[in-house]
Coordinates of C-alpha atoms in Angstrom, one line a residue:
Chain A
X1 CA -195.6 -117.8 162.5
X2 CA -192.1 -116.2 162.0
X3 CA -191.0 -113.2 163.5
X4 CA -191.2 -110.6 161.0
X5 CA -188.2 -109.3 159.5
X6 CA -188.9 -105.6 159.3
X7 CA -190.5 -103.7 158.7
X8 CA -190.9 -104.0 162.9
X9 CA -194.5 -103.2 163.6
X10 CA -196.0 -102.4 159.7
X11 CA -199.5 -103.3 160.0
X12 CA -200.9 -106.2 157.5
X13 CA -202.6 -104.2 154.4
X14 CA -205.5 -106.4 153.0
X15 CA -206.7 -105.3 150.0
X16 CA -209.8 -106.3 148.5
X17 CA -209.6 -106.2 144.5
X18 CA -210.8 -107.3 141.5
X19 CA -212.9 -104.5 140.8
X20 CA -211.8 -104.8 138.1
X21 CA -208.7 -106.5 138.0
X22 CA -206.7 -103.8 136.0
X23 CA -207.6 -101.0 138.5
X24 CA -206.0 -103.4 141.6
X25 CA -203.4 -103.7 139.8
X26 CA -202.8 -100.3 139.5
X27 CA -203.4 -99.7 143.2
X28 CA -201.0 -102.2 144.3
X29 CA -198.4 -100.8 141.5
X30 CA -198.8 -97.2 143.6
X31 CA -198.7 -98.9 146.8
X32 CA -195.1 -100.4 146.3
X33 CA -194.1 -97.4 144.5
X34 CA -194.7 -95.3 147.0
X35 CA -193.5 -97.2 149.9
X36 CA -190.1 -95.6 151.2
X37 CA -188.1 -98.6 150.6
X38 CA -184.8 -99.6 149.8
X39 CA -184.4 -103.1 150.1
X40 CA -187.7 -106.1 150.0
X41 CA -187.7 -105.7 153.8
X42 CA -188.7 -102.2 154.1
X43 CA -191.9 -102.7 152.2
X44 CA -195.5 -103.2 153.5
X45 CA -196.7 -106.9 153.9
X46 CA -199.8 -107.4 151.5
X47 CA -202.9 -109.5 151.0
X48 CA -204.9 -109.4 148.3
X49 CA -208.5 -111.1 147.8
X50 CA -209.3 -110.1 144.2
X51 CA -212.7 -112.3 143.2
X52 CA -213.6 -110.3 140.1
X53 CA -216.9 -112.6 140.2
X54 CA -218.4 -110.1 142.3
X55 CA -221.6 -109.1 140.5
X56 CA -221.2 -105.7 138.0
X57 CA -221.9 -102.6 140.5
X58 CA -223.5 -100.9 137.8
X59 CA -226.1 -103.4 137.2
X60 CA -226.8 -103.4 140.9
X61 CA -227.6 -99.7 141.5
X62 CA -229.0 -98.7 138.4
X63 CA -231.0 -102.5 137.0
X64 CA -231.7 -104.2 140.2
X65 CA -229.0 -106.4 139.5
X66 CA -227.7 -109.0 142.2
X67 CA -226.3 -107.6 145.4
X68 CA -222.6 -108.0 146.1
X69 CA -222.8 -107.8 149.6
X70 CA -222.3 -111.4 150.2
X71 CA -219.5 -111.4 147.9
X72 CA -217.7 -108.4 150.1
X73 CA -218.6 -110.2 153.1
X74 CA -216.9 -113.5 151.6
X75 CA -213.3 -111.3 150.5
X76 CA -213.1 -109.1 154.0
X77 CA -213.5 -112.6 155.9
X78 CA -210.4 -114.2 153.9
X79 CA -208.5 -111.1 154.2
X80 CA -209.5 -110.9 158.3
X81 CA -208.6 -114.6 158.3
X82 CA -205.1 -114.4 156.6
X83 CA -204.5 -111.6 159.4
X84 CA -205.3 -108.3 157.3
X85 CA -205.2 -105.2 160.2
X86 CA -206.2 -102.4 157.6
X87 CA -208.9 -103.0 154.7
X88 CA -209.1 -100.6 151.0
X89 CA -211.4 -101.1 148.4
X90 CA -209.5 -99.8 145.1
X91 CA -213.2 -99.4 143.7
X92 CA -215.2 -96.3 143.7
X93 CA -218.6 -97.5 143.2
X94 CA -218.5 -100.6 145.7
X95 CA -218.0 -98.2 148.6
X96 CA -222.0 -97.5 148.2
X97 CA -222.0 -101.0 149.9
X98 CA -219.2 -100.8 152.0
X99 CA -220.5 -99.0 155.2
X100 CA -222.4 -102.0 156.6
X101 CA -220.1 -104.8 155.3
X102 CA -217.4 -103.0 157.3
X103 CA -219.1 -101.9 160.5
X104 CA -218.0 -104.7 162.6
X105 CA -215.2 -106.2 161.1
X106 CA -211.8 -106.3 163.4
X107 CA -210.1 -104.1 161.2
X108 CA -209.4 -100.5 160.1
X109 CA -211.0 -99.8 157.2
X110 CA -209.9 -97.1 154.8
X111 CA -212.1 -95.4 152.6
X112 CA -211.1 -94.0 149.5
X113 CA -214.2 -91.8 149.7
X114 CA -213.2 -90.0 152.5
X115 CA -209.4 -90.0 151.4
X116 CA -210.7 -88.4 148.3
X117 CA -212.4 -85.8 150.5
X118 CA -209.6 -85.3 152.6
X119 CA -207.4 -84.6 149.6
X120 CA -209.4 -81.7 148.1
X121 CA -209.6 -80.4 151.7
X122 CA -205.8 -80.3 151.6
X123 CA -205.3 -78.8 148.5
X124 CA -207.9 -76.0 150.1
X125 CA -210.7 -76.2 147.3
X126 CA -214.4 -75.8 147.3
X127 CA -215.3 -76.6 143.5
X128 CA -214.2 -79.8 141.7
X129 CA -215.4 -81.8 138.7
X130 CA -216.1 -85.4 139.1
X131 CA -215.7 -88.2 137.2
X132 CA -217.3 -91.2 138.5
X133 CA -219.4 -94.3 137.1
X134 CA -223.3 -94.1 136.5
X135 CA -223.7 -96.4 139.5
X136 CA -221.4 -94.1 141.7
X137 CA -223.4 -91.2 140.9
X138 CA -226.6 -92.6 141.6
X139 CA -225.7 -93.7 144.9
X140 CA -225.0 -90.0 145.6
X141 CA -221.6 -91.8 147.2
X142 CA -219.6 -88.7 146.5
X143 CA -221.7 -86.1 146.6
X144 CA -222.7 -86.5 150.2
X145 CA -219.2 -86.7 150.9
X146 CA -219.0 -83.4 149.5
X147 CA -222.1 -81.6 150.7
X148 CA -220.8 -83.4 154.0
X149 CA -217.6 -81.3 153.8
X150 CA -218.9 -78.1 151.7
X151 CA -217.5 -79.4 148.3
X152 CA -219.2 -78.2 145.4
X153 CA -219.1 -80.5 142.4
X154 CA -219.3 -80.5 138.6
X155 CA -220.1 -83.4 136.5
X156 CA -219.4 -84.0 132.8
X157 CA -222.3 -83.6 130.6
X158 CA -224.7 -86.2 129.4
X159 CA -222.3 -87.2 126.2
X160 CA -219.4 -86.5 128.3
X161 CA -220.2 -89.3 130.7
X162 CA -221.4 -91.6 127.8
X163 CA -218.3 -91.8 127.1
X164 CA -217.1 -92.5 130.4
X165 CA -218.8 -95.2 130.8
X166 CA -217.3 -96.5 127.6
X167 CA -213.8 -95.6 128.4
X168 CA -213.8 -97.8 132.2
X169 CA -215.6 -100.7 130.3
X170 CA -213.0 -100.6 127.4
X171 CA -210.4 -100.5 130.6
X172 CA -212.0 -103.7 131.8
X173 CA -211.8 -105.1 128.4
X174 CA -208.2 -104.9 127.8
X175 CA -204.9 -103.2 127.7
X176 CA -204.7 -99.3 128.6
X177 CA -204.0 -97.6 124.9
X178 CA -202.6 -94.7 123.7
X179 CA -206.2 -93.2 122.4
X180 CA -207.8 -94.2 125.9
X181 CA -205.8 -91.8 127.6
X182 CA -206.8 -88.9 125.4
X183 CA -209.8 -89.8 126.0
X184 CA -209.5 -88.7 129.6
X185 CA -207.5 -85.8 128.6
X186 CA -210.8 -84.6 127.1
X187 CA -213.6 -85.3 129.8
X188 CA -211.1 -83.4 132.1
X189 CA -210.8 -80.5 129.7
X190 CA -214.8 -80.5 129.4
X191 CA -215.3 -80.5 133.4
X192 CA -212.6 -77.5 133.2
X193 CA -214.4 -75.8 130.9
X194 CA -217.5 -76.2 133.0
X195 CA -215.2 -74.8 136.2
X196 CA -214.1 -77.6 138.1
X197 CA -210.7 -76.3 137.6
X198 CA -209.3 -79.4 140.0
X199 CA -211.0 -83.0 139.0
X200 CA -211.4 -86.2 141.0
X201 CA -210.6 -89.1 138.6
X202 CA -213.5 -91.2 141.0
X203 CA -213.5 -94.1 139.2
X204 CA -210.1 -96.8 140.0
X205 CA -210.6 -97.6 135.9
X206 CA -209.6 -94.0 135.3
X207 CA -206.9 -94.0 137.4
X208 CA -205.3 -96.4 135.6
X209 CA -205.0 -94.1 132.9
X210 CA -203.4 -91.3 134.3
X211 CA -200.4 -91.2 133.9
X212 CA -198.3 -90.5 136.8
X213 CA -197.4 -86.8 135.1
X214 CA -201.3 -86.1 135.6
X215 CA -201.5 -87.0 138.9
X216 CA -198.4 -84.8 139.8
X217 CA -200.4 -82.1 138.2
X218 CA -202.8 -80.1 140.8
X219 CA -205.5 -80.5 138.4
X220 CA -206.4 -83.8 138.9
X221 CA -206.8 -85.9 142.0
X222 CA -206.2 -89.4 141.9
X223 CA -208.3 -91.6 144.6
X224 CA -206.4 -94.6 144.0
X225 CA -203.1 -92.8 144.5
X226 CA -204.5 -91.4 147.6
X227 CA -205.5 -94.5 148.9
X228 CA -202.4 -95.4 148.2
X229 CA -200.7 -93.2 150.5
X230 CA -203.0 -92.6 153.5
X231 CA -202.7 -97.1 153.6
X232 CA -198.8 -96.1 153.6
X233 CA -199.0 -94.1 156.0
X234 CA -201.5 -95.9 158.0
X235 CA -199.5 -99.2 157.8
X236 CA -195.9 -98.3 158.5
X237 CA -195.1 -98.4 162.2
X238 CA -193.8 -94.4 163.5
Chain B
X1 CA -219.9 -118.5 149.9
X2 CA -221.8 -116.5 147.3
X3 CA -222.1 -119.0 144.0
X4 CA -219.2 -118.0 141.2
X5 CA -221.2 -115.0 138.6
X6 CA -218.5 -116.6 135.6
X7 CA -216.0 -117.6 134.9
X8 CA -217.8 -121.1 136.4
X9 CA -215.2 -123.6 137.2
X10 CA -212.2 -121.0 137.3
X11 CA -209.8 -122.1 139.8
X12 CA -208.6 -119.7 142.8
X13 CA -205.1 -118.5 141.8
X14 CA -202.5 -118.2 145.2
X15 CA -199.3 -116.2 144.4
X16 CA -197.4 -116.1 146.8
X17 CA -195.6 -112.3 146.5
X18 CA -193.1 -109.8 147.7
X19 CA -189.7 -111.5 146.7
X20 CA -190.1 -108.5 145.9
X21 CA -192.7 -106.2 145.7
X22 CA -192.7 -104.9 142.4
X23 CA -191.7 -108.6 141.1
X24 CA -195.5 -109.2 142.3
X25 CA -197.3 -106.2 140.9
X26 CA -195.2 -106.9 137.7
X27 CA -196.7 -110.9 137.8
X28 CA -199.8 -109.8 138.9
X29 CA -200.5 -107.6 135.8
X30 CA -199.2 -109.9 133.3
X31 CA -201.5 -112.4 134.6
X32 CA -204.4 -109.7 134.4
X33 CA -203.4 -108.5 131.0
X34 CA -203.3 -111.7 129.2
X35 CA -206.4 -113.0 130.5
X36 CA -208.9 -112.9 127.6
X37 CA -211.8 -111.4 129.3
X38 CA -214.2 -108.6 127.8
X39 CA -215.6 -107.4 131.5
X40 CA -214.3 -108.3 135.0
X41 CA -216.1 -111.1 135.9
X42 CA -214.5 -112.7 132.8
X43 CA -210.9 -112.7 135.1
X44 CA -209.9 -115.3 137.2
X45 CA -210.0 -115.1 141.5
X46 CA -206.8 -114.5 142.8
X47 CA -205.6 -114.0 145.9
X48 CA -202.0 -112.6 146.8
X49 CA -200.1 -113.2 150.1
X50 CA -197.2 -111.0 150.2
X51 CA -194.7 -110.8 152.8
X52 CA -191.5 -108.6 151.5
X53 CA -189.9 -109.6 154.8
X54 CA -188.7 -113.1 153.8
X55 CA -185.2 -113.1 154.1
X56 CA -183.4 -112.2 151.7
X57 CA -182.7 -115.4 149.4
X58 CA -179.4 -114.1 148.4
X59 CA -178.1 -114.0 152.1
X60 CA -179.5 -117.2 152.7
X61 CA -178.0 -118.9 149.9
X62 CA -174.8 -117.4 149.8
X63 CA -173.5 -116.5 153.3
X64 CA -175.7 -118.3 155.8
X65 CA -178.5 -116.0 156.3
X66 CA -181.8 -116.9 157.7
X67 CA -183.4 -120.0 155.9
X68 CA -187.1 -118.4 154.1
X69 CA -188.5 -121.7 154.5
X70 CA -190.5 -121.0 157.8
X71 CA -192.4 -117.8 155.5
X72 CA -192.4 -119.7 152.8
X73 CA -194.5 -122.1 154.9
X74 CA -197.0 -119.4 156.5
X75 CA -197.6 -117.8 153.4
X76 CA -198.8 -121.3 151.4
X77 CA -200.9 -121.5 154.1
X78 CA -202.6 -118.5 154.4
X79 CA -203.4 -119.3 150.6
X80 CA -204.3 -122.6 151.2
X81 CA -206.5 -121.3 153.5
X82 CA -208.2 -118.6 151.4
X83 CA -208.9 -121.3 148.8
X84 CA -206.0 -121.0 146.2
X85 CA -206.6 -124.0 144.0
X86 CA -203.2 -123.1 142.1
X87 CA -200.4 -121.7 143.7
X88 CA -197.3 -119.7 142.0
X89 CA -194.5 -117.7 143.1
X90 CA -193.1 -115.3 141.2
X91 CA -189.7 -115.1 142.4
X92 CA -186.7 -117.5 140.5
X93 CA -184.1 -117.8 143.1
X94 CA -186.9 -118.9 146.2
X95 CA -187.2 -121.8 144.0
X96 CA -184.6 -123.2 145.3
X97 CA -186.4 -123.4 148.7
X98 CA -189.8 -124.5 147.3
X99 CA -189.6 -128.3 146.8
X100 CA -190.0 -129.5 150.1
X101 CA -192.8 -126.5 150.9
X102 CA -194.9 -127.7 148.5
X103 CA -194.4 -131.2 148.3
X104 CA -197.0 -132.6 150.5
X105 CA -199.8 -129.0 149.7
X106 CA -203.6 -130.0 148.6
X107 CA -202.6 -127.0 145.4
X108 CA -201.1 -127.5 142.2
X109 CA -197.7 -125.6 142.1
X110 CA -196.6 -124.4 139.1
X111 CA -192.7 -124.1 139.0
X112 CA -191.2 -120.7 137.1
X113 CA -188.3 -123.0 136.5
X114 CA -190.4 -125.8 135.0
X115 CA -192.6 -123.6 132.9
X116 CA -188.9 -121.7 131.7
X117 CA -187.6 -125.4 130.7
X118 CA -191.1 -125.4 128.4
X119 CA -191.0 -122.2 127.0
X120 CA -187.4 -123.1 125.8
X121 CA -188.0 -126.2 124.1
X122 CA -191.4 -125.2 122.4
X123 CA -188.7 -122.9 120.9
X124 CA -186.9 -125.9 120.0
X125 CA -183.4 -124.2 121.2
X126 CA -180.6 -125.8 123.2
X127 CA -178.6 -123.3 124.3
X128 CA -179.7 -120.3 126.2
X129 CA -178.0 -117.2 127.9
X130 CA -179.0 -117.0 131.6
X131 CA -179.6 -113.9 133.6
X132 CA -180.1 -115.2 137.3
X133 CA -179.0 -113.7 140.9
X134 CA -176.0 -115.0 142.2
X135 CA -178.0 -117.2 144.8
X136 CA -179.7 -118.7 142.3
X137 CA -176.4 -119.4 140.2
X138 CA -175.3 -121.3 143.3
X139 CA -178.9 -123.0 144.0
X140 CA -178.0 -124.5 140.6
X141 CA -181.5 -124.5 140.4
X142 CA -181.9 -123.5 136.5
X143 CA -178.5 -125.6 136.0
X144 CA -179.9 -129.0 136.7
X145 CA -183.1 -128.1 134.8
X146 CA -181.3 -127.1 132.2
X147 CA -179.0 -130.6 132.2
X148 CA -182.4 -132.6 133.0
X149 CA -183.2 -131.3 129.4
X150 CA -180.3 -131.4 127.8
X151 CA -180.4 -127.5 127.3
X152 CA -176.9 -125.9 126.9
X153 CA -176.4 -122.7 129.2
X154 CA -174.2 -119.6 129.1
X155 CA -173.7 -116.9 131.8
X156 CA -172.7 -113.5 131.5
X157 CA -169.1 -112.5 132.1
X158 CA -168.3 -111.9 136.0
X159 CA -168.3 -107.6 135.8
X160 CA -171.6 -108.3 133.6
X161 CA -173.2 -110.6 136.3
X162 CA -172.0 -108.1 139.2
X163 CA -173.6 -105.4 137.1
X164 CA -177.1 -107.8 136.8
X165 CA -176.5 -108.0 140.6
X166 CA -176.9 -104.1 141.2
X167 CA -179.6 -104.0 138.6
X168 CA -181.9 -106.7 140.8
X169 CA -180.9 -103.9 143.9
X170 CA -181.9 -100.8 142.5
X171 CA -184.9 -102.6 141.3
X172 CA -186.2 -103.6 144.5
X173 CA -184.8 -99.9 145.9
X174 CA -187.0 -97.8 143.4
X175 CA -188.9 -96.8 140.6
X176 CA -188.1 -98.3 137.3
X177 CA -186.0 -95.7 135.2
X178 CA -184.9 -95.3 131.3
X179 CA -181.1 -96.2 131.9
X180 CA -182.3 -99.4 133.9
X181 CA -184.0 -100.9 130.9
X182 CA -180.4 -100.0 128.5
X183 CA -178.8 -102.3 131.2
X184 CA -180.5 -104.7 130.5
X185 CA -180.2 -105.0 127.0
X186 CA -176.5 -104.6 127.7
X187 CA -176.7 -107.9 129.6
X188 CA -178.9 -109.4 126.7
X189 CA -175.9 -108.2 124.1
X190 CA -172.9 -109.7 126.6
X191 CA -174.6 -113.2 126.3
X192 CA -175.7 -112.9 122.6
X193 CA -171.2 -112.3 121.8
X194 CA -171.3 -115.3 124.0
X195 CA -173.6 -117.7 121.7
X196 CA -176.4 -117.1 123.6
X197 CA -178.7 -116.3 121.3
X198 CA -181.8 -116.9 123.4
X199 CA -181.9 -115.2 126.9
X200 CA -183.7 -116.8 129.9
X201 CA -184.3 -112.9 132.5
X202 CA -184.2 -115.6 134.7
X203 CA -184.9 -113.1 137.8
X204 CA -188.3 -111.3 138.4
X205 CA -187.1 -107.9 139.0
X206 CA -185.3 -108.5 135.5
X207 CA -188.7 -109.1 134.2
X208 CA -190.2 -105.7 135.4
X209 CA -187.2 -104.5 133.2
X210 CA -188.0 -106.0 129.8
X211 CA -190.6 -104.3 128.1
X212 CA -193.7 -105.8 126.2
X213 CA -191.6 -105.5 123.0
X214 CA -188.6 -107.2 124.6
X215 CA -190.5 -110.2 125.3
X216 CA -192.3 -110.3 122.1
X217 CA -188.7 -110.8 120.7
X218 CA -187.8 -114.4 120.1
X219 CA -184.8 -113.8 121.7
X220 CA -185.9 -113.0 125.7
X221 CA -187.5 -115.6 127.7
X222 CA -189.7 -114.1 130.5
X223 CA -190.2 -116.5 133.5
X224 CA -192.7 -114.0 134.9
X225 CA -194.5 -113.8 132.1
X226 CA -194.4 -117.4 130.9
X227 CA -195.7 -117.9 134.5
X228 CA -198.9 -116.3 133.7
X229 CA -199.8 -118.2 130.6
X230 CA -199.5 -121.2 131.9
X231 CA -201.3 -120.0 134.9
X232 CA -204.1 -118.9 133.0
X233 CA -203.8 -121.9 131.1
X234 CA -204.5 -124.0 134.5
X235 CA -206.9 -121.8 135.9
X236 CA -209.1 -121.4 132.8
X237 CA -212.2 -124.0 133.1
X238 CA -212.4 -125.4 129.9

C-alpha cells in the first residue's frame, strides 16, 4: 500500500449508504464540503458501500418485513475489509438495527442518533419537534435517546406525518423539487406551532431538502450535517 | 451474502473517487439522479473507494511528481475486492495513467475518454472545443482519441486556459460559488469565437460547474455525466 500523501494520520471514513441513495449523496456532498481543505490532499479518504437492495426499513418495523441485519452485516464487512477505521450510517431509521451489527466490529462507529442528541445538548434545549419516518418512530430510536438525555419531543400530527412519509418516498423517487421543499417548510412550521421551536430533520431524505440556509438557521437541526462534522472531526489527525 | 431484494442481476458499480472530492460526490449524484428507480431498492450497488491523496496528476504529468499509479492500483483493488463488477473513475486527466492499471482487472472499465468520443459522434459533430487541465493537454490523452476518430479539436486561448487552470483549483479548494459558474461560460464563449461550437468540460471539477441546464444544452459535453449513462446503461440487468 502507498504511503499516504496527507492528510498524515486522517483516519479511513467508511460509510455505509444507499439508504436511499439520494440521502448518501447528500451526506458525502456535506462531508467534502465541510472538510477544511484546500487542495485534493487535505481531504478525508472515503469508502462507500451503498447496496440500496437492503430490504425497505419501514416494511421491517412496522409489516414484519425481512430483516436487514444480514444486509448491514454484509456492507460493515466490505467497509472493515477495504480498511474503514470509523463507520456512519447516513440513515435514521436503520440505526434501530445498528447496536448489535456494530458491537464487535474493529471500528469506531458513529451514530447519528447520539450526534443528533449531542447537537440539541449544545444548542442548550430541552423541547424539540421531530421529524422522523413511521418506522423510526416505532422503534422509539429517538425518543429514548431523548428521555435518555431529558429531551422533550414533539411530533407532527397524524396528517402532518402522512405527508411525511410521502415527501421521503417522493425523495426516493426522484429529483429534489422546488414544491418538495415547501413541503418541509410546512411540517416545520406545524411542529413550531405545536412548540418545538428547534426541529430535528431525523430522517437523511429530509435532509436532502434543506437547504443549507435552513440548516444555518437555529431552528432546525440537521442529523446528516452533524454526522457530517463529528466524522470530520473524528477522522482528521490533531 | 444476503440474496439481491431488486434490482436482480444489477451489477456492483466501483468508482474509484477523490481526484477530487467533489468531482466524486458530483459523479456520484448524477449516477443516482438518472437512475430510473421509483424506491431505493430500484438503484444500483455501488461502492466508492476514495483516496484524495493520489498525487496530484498535474505534478506528475507536468514536472515529475510522484507517479498515482501505485494508488491507482490499491484503490482498484479494494473495489475488486468489495465486488465491483464495473469499475469507473471520474477524473479525465488520471486517464492518462489508467491503461496499464486496468488492463489485466476481472471488471469492465469504462473510459470517460471513450464514452466522451461516443457522446460526440452520436452528435454527429467533428469538431469540438476542449476544456482539459494542463496535464491532461500534455497526456494528449483526449488528442489521440480525438485523431482515432477523426474529430477536429480546439483549445482555449493560453490566458483562457490559465484561467480554466485556477478554476479546477478553487474548485477542489471550496464551495462552488455564483462567479465560478460565469467562468465557465466565459471559457464555453472563448472556444465558441474559436469554431468550437460544441464543448467537451473535459475535467470533472469543470463538470460540478455546469449546471443541469448547461448540459441539457447541445452545446456542452459532460464527461461526468456521460459517465453515468453509460454506467447505468452497463449496470442495468436487462
Amino acid at each position: 500500500m502507498p504511503e499516504p500523501h496527507a492528510p498524515i494520520g486522517a483516519r479511513v471514513v467508511g460509510v455505509l449508504g444507499g439508504m436511499g441513495p439520494s440521502a448518501t449523496v447528500d451526506f458525502y456532498a456535506k462531508l467534502v464540503r465541510h472538510t477544511p481543505a484546500l487542495r485534493d490532499q487535505d481531504h478525508l479518504p472515503v469508502v462507500i458501500w451503498a447496496d440500496p437492495t437492503v430490504p425497505s426499513r419501514q416494511d421491517a418495523l412496522l409489516a414484519g418485513g425481512a430483516d436487514p441485519t444480514p444486509w448491514l452485516e454484509e456492507g460493515v464487512r466490505h467497509l472493515v475489509d477495504a480498511g474503514a477505521q470509523i463507520v456512519v450510517v447516513p440513515c435514521n431509521t436503520i440505526h434501530a438495527y445498528l447496536g448489535p451489527v456494530m458491537a464487535d466490529q474493529p471500528v469506531e462507529f458513529i451514530s447519528i442518533i447520539d450526534t443528533t442528541v449531542e447537537a440539541i445538548r449544545l444548542r442548550g434545549t430541552r423541547r424539540v419537534g421531530l421529524l422522523a419516518t413511521d418506522g423510526a418512530l416505532a422503534s422509539g430510536i429517538f425518543q429514548s435517546a431523548f428521555d435518555a438525555s431529558g429531551i422533550e419531543c414533539v411530533l407532527p400530527r397524524p396528517e402532518q406525518q402522512q405527508k411525511l412519509m410521502r415527501l421521503v418516498e417522493a425523495v426516493k423517487a426522484g429529483p429534489v423539487e422546488h414544491r418538495m421543499r415547501a413541503q418541509v417548510a410546512e411540517l416545520l412550521a406545524d411542529l413550531r406551532e405545536q412548540g418545538g421551536a428547534t426541529t430535528v430533520a431525523g430522517c437523511t431524505e429530509i435532509s436532502t431538502l434543506l437547504s443549507d440556509l435552513d440548516s444555518d438557521e437555529a431552528d432546525v437541526i440537521d442529523p446528516a450535517l452533524e454526522l457530517a462534522l463529528r466524522t470530520i472531526e473524528r477522522a482528521t489527525p490533531r
